[in-house]
Short mmCIF file of C-alpha atoms in Angstrom, two decimals:
data_model
loop_
_atom_site.label_atom_id
_atom_site.label_comp_id
_atom_site.label_asym_id
_atom_site.label_seq_id
_atom_site.Cartn_x
_atom_site.Cartn_y
_atom_site.Cartn_z
CA MET A 1 21.64 -4.89 30.80
CA MET A 2 22.42 -2.19 33.59
CA ILE A 3 25.21 0.21 33.47
CA TYR A 4 26.46 1.32 36.85
CA PRO A 5 28.84 4.39 36.41
CA LYS A 6 31.58 4.12 39.04
CA ASP A 7 31.57 6.27 42.01
CA TYR A 8 28.22 8.25 40.42
CA LYS A 9 26.49 11.08 42.21
CA SER A 10 24.09 13.32 40.37
CA SER A 11 24.97 16.92 40.47
CA LEU A 12 21.51 17.83 41.15
CA THR A 13 19.31 17.07 44.27
CA GLN A 14 15.78 15.55 43.32
CA ARG A 15 14.28 18.75 43.68
CA GLU A 16 16.73 20.73 41.70
CA THR A 17 16.11 17.72 39.11
CA GLN A 18 12.35 18.67 39.05
CA LYS A 19 12.76 22.21 38.08
CA ALA A 20 15.86 21.34 35.59
CA ILE A 21 13.32 18.94 33.78
CA LYS A 22 11.14 21.96 33.05
CA VAL A 23 13.89 24.00 31.72
CA VAL A 24 14.69 21.41 29.45
CA LYS A 25 11.07 20.65 28.08
CA ASP A 26 10.23 24.35 27.88
CA THR A 27 13.17 25.05 26.25
CA PHE A 28 13.54 22.35 23.80
CA GLN A 29 9.72 22.25 22.67
CA VAL A 30 9.74 26.00 21.71
CA ALA A 31 13.10 25.61 19.90
CA LEU A 32 11.58 22.43 17.87
CA SER A 33 8.35 24.01 17.10
CA LYS A 34 10.06 27.21 15.86
CA ALA A 35 12.43 25.19 13.76
CA LEU A 36 10.18 23.20 12.13
CA ASN A 37 6.84 25.47 12.24
CA LEU A 38 5.18 23.30 14.40
CA ASP A 39 1.85 24.08 16.05
CA ARG A 40 1.21 22.22 19.49
CA VAL A 41 -1.90 20.17 19.58
CA THR A 42 -3.84 17.51 21.89
CA ALA A 43 -3.55 13.82 21.18
CA PRO A 44 -5.15 10.65 22.36
CA LEU A 45 -3.95 8.15 25.12
CA MET A 46 -6.30 5.55 23.81
CA VAL A 47 -7.35 4.45 20.36
CA THR A 48 -9.88 1.74 19.18
CA LYS A 49 -8.42 -1.63 17.84
CA LYS A 50 -10.51 -1.82 14.94
CA SER A 51 -9.01 1.66 13.76
CA GLY A 52 -5.70 0.06 12.91
CA ILE A 53 -4.19 3.50 13.95
CA ASN A 54 -1.92 2.05 16.69
CA ASP A 55 1.68 1.90 16.12
CA ASP A 56 2.97 -1.89 15.86
CA LEU A 57 6.62 -0.88 16.58
CA ASN A 58 8.38 -3.98 15.76
CA GLY A 59 5.29 -5.99 15.48
CA VAL A 60 5.60 -8.32 18.36
CA GLU A 61 4.83 -5.87 21.46
CA ARG A 62 1.83 -6.60 23.21
CA LYS A 63 -0.51 -3.42 23.43
CA VAL A 64 -2.31 -2.55 26.79
CA HIS A 65 -5.89 -3.26 25.85
CA PHE A 66 -9.35 -3.23 27.72
CA THR A 67 -13.17 -3.32 26.98
CA MET A 68 -15.29 -0.29 27.64
CA MET A 69 -18.65 0.18 29.49
CA ASN A 70 -20.91 1.77 26.88
CA ILE A 71 -18.84 1.51 23.56
CA ASP A 72 -18.49 -1.73 21.61
CA GLY A 73 -15.24 -3.22 20.73
CA GLU A 74 -11.80 -2.92 22.52
CA ALA A 75 -9.46 0.16 23.12
CA GLU A 76 -5.72 -0.01 23.14
CA VAL A 77 -3.49 2.47 24.95
CA VAL A 78 -1.24 3.90 22.08
CA GLN A 79 2.09 2.69 21.68
CA SER A 80 3.13 5.92 19.66
CA LEU A 81 1.25 8.39 17.60
CA ALA A 82 3.06 7.72 14.03
CA LYS A 83 -0.37 6.96 12.39
CA TRP A 84 -2.68 9.45 14.07
CA LYS A 85 -0.50 12.51 13.61
CA ARG A 86 -0.95 12.05 9.74
CA ARG A 87 -4.83 11.63 9.96
CA ALA A 88 -4.64 14.79 12.16
CA LEU A 89 -2.73 16.95 9.70
CA TYR A 90 -5.52 15.75 7.01
CA ARG A 91 -8.38 16.61 9.47
CA TYR A 92 -7.08 20.10 10.62
CA GLY A 93 -6.12 21.17 7.20
CA TYR A 94 -2.31 21.54 7.44
CA GLU A 95 -0.28 22.48 4.16
CA PRO A 96 3.35 21.72 3.22
CA ASP A 97 5.85 22.99 5.33
CA GLU A 98 3.40 23.18 8.63
CA GLY A 99 2.90 20.63 11.19
CA ILE A 100 1.94 19.44 14.63
CA TYR A 101 3.62 18.27 17.62
CA THR A 102 2.22 16.92 21.13
CA ASP A 103 2.93 15.22 24.17
CA MET A 104 2.67 11.56 23.80
CA ASN A 105 2.50 9.35 26.68
CA ALA A 106 2.57 5.48 26.27
CA ILE A 107 2.57 2.24 28.17
CA ARG A 108 5.02 -0.31 26.45
CA ARG A 109 4.54 -3.43 28.60
CA ASP A 110 7.24 -5.40 26.71
CA ASP A 111 10.12 -3.04 26.95
CA ASP A 112 13.15 -3.95 29.09
CA THR A 113 13.74 -2.09 32.01
CA ASP A 114 17.57 -0.85 32.43
CA ASN A 115 19.10 2.65 32.48
CA LEU A 116 17.26 3.79 29.26
CA HIS A 117 14.16 1.77 29.20
CA SER A 118 11.16 1.87 31.32
CA LEU A 119 7.36 0.50 30.65
CA PHE A 120 6.31 4.21 30.48
CA VAL A 121 7.11 6.06 27.34
CA ASP A 122 7.17 9.94 26.90
CA GLN A 123 7.99 11.86 23.71
CA TRP A 124 7.30 14.72 21.60
CA ASP A 125 5.34 13.41 18.88
CA TRP A 126 5.68 15.67 15.72
CA CYS A 127 4.76 15.35 11.96
CA ARG A 128 4.92 17.89 9.07
CA VAL A 129 2.98 17.97 5.68
CA ILE A 130 5.94 17.88 2.90
CA SER A 131 5.60 18.12 -0.99
CA PRO A 132 6.27 15.30 -3.25
CA GLU A 133 9.75 17.14 -4.17
CA GLU A 134 10.71 16.64 -0.70
CA ARG A 135 10.52 12.88 -0.52
CA ASN A 136 14.38 12.62 -0.59
CA ILE A 137 17.17 12.11 1.37
CA ASP A 138 18.61 15.83 1.55
CA PHE A 139 15.56 17.08 2.52
CA LEU A 140 15.64 14.36 5.56
CA LYS A 141 18.79 15.30 6.45
CA ASP A 142 18.23 19.12 6.66
CA ILE A 143 15.39 18.17 9.27
CA VAL A 144 17.86 16.21 11.31
CA LYS A 145 20.25 19.20 11.56
CA LYS A 146 17.28 21.47 12.66
CA ILE A 147 16.20 18.99 15.54
CA VAL A 148 19.98 18.60 16.49
CA ASP A 149 20.50 22.51 16.50
CA ALA A 150 17.32 22.74 18.82
CA ILE A 151 19.07 20.11 21.13
CA TYR A 152 22.24 21.83 21.20
CA ASP A 153 21.06 24.99 21.72
CA THR A 154 18.73 23.58 24.68
CA ASN A 155 21.84 22.02 25.97
CA GLU A 156 23.45 25.37 26.03
CA VAL A 157 20.79 27.08 28.10
CA VAL A 158 20.72 24.16 30.49
CA LYS A 159 24.50 24.27 31.26
CA SER A 160 24.15 28.08 31.69
CA LYS A 161 21.60 27.48 34.77
CA TYR A 162 22.95 24.21 36.30
CA PRO A 163 26.16 22.36 37.20
CA VAL A 164 26.08 20.07 34.24
CA ASP A 165 28.19 19.69 31.05
CA PHE A 166 26.88 17.39 28.51
CA LYS A 167 29.44 17.62 25.68
CA MET A 168 27.66 17.24 22.25
CA SER A 169 28.80 17.83 18.88
CA ARG A 170 26.40 19.97 16.62
CA GLU A 171 27.80 18.16 13.52
CA VAL A 172 26.09 15.29 12.34
CA PHE A 173 27.47 12.16 10.80
CA PHE A 174 25.24 10.40 8.34
CA ILE A 175 25.38 6.77 7.49
CA THR A 176 23.30 4.15 6.42
CA THR A 177 22.84 0.84 8.11
CA GLN A 178 24.18 -1.11 5.02
CA GLU A 179 27.14 1.00 5.04
CA LEU A 180 27.52 0.36 8.74
CA GLU A 181 27.47 -3.55 8.18
CA ASP A 182 29.98 -3.14 5.37
CA MET A 183 32.20 -1.39 7.84
CA TYR A 184 31.77 -4.06 10.94
CA PRO A 185 30.38 -7.17 9.32
CA ASP A 186 31.37 -9.20 12.46
CA LEU A 187 29.64 -6.94 14.98
CA THR A 188 26.00 -7.09 16.21
CA PRO A 189 24.01 -4.13 15.16
CA LYS A 190 24.02 -2.56 18.75
CA GLU A 191 28.19 -2.93 18.80
CA ARG A 192 27.94 -1.34 15.24
CA GLU A 193 26.06 1.53 16.42
CA LYS A 194 28.38 1.97 19.78
CA LYS A 195 31.61 1.85 17.60
CA ILE A 196 30.43 4.56 15.18
CA VAL A 197 28.64 6.91 17.59
CA LYS A 198 31.55 6.61 19.69
CA GLU A 199 34.01 8.06 17.03
CA HIS A 200 31.44 10.68 15.65
CA LYS A 201 29.49 11.65 18.89
CA THR A 202 26.50 12.87 16.93
CA VAL A 203 24.95 10.27 14.23
CA PHE A 204 21.96 9.88 12.25
CA LEU A 205 21.86 6.26 11.24
CA MET A 206 19.50 5.91 8.14
CA GLN A 207 17.37 3.18 6.21
CA ILE A 208 16.18 0.95 9.19
CA GLY A 209 13.70 -1.56 8.79
CA GLY A 210 14.25 -3.51 5.60
CA LYS A 211 16.72 -6.54 5.44
CA LEU A 212 20.64 -5.87 4.80
CA LYS A 213 22.75 -7.73 2.54
CA SER A 214 23.37 -10.42 5.29
CA GLY A 215 19.75 -11.19 5.41
CA GLU A 216 19.15 -9.51 8.83
CA LYS A 217 17.84 -6.38 9.70
CA HIS A 218 19.30 -4.00 11.70
CA ASP A 219 16.22 -3.40 13.74
CA GLY A 220 12.71 -3.54 13.27
CA ARG A 221 10.36 -0.86 12.23
CA ALA A 222 6.56 -1.37 11.46
CA PRO A 223 5.91 -1.17 7.69
CA ASP A 224 3.15 1.19 7.55
CA TYR A 225 4.67 4.54 8.79
CA ASP A 226 8.23 5.16 8.06
CA ASP A 227 9.74 4.72 4.41
CA TRP A 228 12.55 2.23 5.17
CA GLN A 229 14.70 3.96 2.65
CA LEU A 230 14.07 7.68 4.29
CA ASN A 231 14.22 7.02 7.88
CA GLY A 232 16.59 6.80 10.84
CA ASP A 233 17.87 7.32 14.32
CA ILE A 234 19.24 10.29 15.98
CA LEU A 235 22.05 8.99 18.35
CA PHE A 236 24.37 10.76 20.65
CA TRP A 237 27.47 9.54 22.59
CA ASN A 238 26.64 9.28 26.23
CA GLU A 239 30.04 9.44 27.83
CA LEU A 240 28.52 8.75 31.34
CA LEU A 241 27.19 5.37 30.38
CA GLY A 242 29.61 4.61 27.51
CA CYS A 243 26.84 3.80 25.23
CA ALA A 244 25.15 4.98 21.93
CA PHE A 245 22.39 6.87 23.21
CA GLU A 246 19.16 7.25 21.01
CA ILE A 247 17.07 10.47 21.38
CA SER A 248 14.72 9.99 18.09
CA SER A 249 13.16 7.62 15.64
CA MET A 250 12.03 9.51 12.68
CA GLY A 251 11.44 9.74 8.94
CA ILE A 252 9.56 10.58 5.94
CA ARG A 253 6.60 8.49 6.06
CA VAL A 254 5.23 6.10 3.46
CA ASP A 255 3.43 7.05 0.24
CA ALA A 256 1.26 4.81 -1.60
CA GLU A 257 4.07 2.98 -3.38
CA SER A 258 6.30 2.41 -0.53
CA LEU A 259 3.43 1.49 1.74
CA HIS A 260 2.34 -1.35 -0.54
CA ALA A 261 5.98 -2.68 -1.01
CA GLN A 262 6.67 -2.65 2.81
CA LEU A 263 3.52 -4.61 3.51
CA GLU A 264 4.09 -6.98 0.85
CA GLU A 265 7.58 -7.59 2.14
CA GLU A 266 6.35 -8.52 5.54
CA GLY A 267 3.02 -10.38 4.44
CA LEU A 268 0.81 -8.06 5.89
CA LEU A 269 -1.24 -6.86 2.73
CA GLU A 270 -4.51 -7.27 4.99
CA ARG A 271 -3.89 -4.05 6.61
CA GLU A 272 -4.54 -2.43 3.29
CA LYS A 273 -8.29 -2.80 4.28
CA PHE A 274 -7.99 -0.36 7.21
CA ASP A 275 -9.09 3.21 6.59
CA PHE A 276 -5.68 4.76 7.39
CA HIS A 277 -4.05 2.70 4.93
CA LYS A 278 -6.71 3.35 2.34
CA GLY A 279 -6.32 7.02 2.64
CA ILE A 280 -2.40 6.55 1.74
CA LEU A 281 -3.17 4.39 -1.11
CA ASP A 282 -5.68 6.61 -2.55
CA GLY A 283 -3.71 9.76 -1.85
CA THR A 284 -6.30 11.27 0.42
CA LEU A 285 -3.89 11.45 3.35
CA PRO A 286 -0.98 14.09 2.83
CA LEU A 287 2.70 13.16 2.32
CA THR A 288 4.38 13.83 5.76
CA ILE A 289 7.90 13.54 7.61
CA GLY A 290 7.75 12.82 11.43
CA GLY A 291 9.13 11.17 14.44
CA GLY A 292 9.19 10.91 18.25
CA ILE A 293 11.77 12.48 20.46
CA GLY A 294 12.18 11.18 23.96
CA GLN A 295 11.34 13.65 26.65
CA SER A 296 12.79 11.62 29.66
CA ARG A 297 15.69 10.35 27.45
CA LEU A 298 16.29 14.10 26.49
CA CYS A 299 16.37 15.35 30.14
CA MET A 300 18.35 12.29 30.97
CA LEU A 301 21.12 12.97 28.78
CA LEU A 302 21.56 16.98 29.25
CA LEU A 303 20.99 16.83 32.79
CA GLN A 304 23.72 13.61 32.95
CA LYS A 305 21.92 11.18 34.81
CA ALA A 306 22.71 7.55 34.97
CA HIS A 307 19.20 5.97 34.75
CA ILE A 308 15.82 7.13 33.28
CA GLY A 309 14.30 6.42 36.67
CA GLU A 310 15.82 9.75 37.81
CA VAL A 311 13.63 12.02 35.66
CA GLN A 312 10.30 9.81 35.47
CA CYS A 313 8.14 8.42 37.66
CA ALA A 314 7.74 4.60 36.51
CA ILE A 315 7.48 1.15 37.79
CA TRP A 316 10.96 -0.49 38.73
CA SER A 317 11.37 -4.13 40.54
CA ASP A 318 12.51 -3.78 44.28
CA LYS A 319 15.76 -5.39 43.25
CA MET A 320 16.63 -2.63 40.53
CA ARG A 321 15.68 0.16 43.08
CA GLU A 322 18.04 -1.26 45.67
CA GLU A 323 20.84 -2.05 43.36
CA CYS A 324 20.73 1.45 42.10
CA LYS A 325 20.37 3.03 45.47
CA GLN A 326 23.36 1.11 46.79
CA ARG A 327 25.27 2.74 44.00
CA GLY A 328 23.92 6.38 44.21
CA ILE A 329 21.34 6.21 41.82
CA ILE A 330 18.06 7.37 43.33
CA LEU A 331 14.92 6.65 41.46
CA LEU A 332 11.87 9.03 41.38
#
C-alpha cells in the first residue's frame, strides 16, 4: 500500500541525489567491512537450478529462470546469496572472525511495488565464519550493534554534507517475535512491528521463521540458511512515512541440528540431497553468521526519500509514476 507524505518535496535534486547515493554507499561499506572484518568479493547474478543454492525466501516466490545455449539444465537469477556466501567462505579458506561482503543484485518478480519494494533488489550480502562458542544470542546482539553503529556513523557523514536530517537512535531495543505477540496479541505482525519500532526507534526483532504460540508465523524464512532461534530483522522508525523500516534480515546460520529440524518442520527433508545441505550436515561447511543490508533502502532512509524509486532505477507502472509525480515524488 502506497504512502504519500503530505506536501512532500525532496531536499535534494536528482543530480544531488546521485552524488549522495555514492557517499552513502562508499561510507557505509567501508564502515561495515571494518566493523566485521570483511573482504569484498565478486558474486554471481545467476546459479544453476540443480545446485540448490538459490535462496527460497518465503518459499512461494517464483524465481526468474531460463535455459542456456551451450549448457544443459536451467539457470536462475539469484534471489539472495544466503547459501552461496557460506560455500564461498569454505572455498576461499576463511577462518573464524573473518568474512566477506559483496554487492548482490536480484530480481524478485513477485514482490509488491510500493514505497519500499520493487522488483529489483540491491543489497550488501555479507557472511562471516564463527566458532561453535559464538552460536548464541549474545554474540548475535553484538554483531547487530556493530552494524547499527556503522549506519549511525554513515548517517552523521551524510548529514554533514547534505541538507537531510534522519534522526536515529544508536541504542538497539531487542525483542523476540513471541514477546511481541504476547504484548500485542490482537494486532497483525506488521502492526506489532510498527508499534514497537515507533516507541523504540531502533529495534532488532528476533526469532523469525518458526510458528508462534498462536500457531501463526510472524514472517516466513527459508529453513536452510538462518537458525530461526538465532536470527532477526534490523528495523528503524521512518518518521517521513510513519512506518517501521526494515534495513536488514540477518542471523546465525543453521548448523546440522537446526537444519535438519527446520527442514523436517517444513516437510522439506528432500533438500538434504543437495551438495550444499550435505556440506552442513557432515560439517564440511563452516559455521557462519550473515545477512543482507539493503543498499537502496539505506540510501532512501538516510536521504529522507519517500519512495525507493527515488534512489534506484526500476520498473514501475504508469499509474504509479503519475500518482507519485502529482505528489512531488519523482522516480528515476
